[in-house]
mmCIF file of C-alpha atoms in Angstrom:
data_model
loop_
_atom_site.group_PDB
_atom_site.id
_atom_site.type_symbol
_atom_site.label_atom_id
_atom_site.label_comp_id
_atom_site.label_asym_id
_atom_site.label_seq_id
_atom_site.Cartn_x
_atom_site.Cartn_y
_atom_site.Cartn_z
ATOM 1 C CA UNK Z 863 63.783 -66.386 5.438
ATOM 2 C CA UNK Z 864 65.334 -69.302 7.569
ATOM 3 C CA UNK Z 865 68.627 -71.309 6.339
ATOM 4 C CA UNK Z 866 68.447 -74.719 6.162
ATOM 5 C CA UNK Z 867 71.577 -76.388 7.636
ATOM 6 C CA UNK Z 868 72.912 -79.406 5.852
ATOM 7 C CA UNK Z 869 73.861 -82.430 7.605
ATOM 8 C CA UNK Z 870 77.313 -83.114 8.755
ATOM 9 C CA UNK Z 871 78.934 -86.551 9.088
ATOM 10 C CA UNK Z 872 79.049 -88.012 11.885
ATOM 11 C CA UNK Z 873 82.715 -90.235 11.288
ATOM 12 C CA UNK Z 874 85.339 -89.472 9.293
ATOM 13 C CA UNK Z 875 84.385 -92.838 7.237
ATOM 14 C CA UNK Z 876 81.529 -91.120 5.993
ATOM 15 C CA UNK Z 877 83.701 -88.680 3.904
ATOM 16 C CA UNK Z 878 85.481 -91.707 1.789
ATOM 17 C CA UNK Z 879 84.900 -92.699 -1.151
ATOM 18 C CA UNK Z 880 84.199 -96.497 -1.645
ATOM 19 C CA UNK Z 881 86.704 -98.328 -2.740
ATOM 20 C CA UNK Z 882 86.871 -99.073 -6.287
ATOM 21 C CA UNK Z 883 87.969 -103.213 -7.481
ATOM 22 C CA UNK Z 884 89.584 -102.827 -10.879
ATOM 23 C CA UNK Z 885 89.527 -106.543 -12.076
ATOM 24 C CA UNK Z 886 92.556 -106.781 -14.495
ATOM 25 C CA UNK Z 887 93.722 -109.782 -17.191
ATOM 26 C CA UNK Z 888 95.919 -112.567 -14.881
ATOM 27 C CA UNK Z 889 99.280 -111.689 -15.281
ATOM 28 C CA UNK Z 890 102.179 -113.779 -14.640
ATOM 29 C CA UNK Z 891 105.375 -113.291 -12.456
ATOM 30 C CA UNK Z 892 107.626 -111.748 -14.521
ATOM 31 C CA UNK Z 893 104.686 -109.012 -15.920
ATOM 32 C CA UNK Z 894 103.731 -108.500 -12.560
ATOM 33 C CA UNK Z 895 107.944 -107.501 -12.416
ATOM 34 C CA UNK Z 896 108.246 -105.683 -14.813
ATOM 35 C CA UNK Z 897 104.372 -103.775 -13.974
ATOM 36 C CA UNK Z 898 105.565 -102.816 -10.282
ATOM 37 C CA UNK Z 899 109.065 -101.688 -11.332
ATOM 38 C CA UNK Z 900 109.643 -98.329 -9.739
ATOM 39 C CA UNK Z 901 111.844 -97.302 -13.094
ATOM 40 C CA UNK Z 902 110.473 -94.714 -15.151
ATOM 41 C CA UNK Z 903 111.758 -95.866 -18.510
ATOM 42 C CA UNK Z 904 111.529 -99.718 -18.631
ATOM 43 C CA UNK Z 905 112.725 -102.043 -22.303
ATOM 44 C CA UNK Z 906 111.249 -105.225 -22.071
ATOM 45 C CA UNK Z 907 112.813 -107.815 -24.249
ATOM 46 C CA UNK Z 908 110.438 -110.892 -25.126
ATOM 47 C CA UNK Z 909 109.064 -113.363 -27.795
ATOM 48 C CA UNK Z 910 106.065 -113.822 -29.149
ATOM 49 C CA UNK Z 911 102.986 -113.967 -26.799
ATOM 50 C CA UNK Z 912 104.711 -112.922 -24.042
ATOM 51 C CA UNK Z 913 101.999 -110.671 -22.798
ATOM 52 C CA UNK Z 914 103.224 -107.197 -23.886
ATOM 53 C CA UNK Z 915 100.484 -105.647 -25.176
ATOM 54 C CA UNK Z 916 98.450 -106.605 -21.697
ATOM 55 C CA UNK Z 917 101.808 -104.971 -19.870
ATOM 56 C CA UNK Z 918 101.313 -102.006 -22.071
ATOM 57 C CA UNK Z 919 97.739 -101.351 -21.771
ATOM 58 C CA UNK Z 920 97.665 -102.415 -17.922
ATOM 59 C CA UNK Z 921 100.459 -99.622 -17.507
ATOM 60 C CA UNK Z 922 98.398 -96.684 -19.571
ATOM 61 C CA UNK Z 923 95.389 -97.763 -17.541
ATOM 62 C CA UNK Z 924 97.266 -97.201 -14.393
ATOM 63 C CA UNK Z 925 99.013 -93.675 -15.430
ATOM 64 C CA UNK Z 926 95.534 -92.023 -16.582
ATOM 65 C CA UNK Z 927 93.489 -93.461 -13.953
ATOM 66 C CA UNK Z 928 96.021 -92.202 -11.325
ATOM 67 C CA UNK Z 929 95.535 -88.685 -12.930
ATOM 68 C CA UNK Z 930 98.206 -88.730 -15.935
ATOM 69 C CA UNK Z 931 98.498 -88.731 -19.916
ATOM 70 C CA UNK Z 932 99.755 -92.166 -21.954
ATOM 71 C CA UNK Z 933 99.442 -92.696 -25.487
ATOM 72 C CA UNK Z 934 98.821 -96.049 -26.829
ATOM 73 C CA UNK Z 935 101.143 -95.817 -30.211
ATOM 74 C CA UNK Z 936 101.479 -98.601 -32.473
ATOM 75 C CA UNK Z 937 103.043 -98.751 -36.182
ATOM 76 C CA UNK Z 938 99.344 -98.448 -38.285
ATOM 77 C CA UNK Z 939 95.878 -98.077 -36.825
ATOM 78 C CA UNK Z 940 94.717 -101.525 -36.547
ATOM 79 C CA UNK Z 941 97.719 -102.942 -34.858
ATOM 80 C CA UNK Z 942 97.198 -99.783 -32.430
ATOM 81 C CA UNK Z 943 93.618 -101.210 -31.815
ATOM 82 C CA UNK Z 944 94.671 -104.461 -30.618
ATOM 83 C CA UNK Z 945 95.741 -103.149 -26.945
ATOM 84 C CA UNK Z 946 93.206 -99.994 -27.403
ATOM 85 C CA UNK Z 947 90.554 -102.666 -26.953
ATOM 86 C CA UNK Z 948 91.433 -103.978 -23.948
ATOM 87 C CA UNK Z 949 92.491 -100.862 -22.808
ATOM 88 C CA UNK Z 950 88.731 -99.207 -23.354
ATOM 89 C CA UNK Z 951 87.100 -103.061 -21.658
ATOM 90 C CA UNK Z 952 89.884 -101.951 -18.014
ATOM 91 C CA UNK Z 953 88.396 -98.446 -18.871
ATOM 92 C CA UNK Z 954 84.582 -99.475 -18.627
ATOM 93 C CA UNK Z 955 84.846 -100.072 -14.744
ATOM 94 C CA UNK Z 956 85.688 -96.542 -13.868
ATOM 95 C CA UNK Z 957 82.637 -94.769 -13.084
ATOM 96 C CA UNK Z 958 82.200 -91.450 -15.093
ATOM 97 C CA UNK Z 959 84.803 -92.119 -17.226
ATOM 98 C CA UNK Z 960 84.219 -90.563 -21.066
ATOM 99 C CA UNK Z 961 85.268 -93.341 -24.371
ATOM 100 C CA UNK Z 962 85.478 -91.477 -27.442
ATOM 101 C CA UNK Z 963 85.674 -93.593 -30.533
ATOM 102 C CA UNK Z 964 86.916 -92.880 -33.680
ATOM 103 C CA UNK Z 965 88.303 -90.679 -35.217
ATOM 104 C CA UNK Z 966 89.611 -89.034 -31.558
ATOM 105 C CA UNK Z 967 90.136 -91.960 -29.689
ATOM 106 C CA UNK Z 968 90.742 -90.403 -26.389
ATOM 107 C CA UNK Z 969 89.518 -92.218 -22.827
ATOM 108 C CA UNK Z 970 89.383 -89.463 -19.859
ATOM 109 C CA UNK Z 971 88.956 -90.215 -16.567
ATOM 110 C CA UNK Z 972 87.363 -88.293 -13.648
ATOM 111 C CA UNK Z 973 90.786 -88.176 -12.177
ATOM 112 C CA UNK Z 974 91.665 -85.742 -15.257
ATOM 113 C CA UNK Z 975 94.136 -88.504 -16.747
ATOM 114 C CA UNK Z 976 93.252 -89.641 -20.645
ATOM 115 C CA UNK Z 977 94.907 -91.803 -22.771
ATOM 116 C CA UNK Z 978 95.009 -91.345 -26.732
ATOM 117 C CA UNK Z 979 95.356 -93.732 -29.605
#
């Protein structure tokens, strides 16, 4: 019985992954602040249509796609599904990544991250 050897790469570029564009909602300068703030705790004050919800849901996006856990909690379910929406349409262009609906509403990503509702 002969083995059958399996091809190696020939460059190291051959072993990376391609590159992945996430296209995300415009933001403006202070969300784009307040988003690459190294703090791990972060109270943003604001009025009405600020853009927190889009802050919010950018910034579960990024935790569970980068391998971690976020909850998206709001004070009754359908003011909860207001960001969950846009957080399941970031969600969409991830390849392999697994949308359960209601009742679980969970997201998991092939990184191992998830975010609940």
């Amino acid at each position: 019985m002969s083995k059958t050897k399996q091809p190696q790469p020939s460059s190291p570029s051959q072993l990376r992954s391609p590159q992945l564009e996430i296209r995300l909602p415009p933001l403006h300068p202070i969300q784009q602040e307040v988003l690459t703030d190294p703090a791990r705790f972060k109270v943003v004050v604001c009025g009405r249509q600020w853009g927190k919800t889009t802050v919010g849901a950018i910034e579960c996006f990024r935790v569970a796609a980068q391998g971690g856990f976020a909850w998206w909690v709001g004070p009754t379910f359908p003011v909860g599904q207001h960001g969950w929406r846009m957080i399941e349409r970031l969600s969409r262009q991830i390849p392999g990544v697994n949308i359960l609906g209601r009742p679980e509403s969970t997201i998991t990503f092939p990184t191992g991250g998830m975010i609940q509702l």
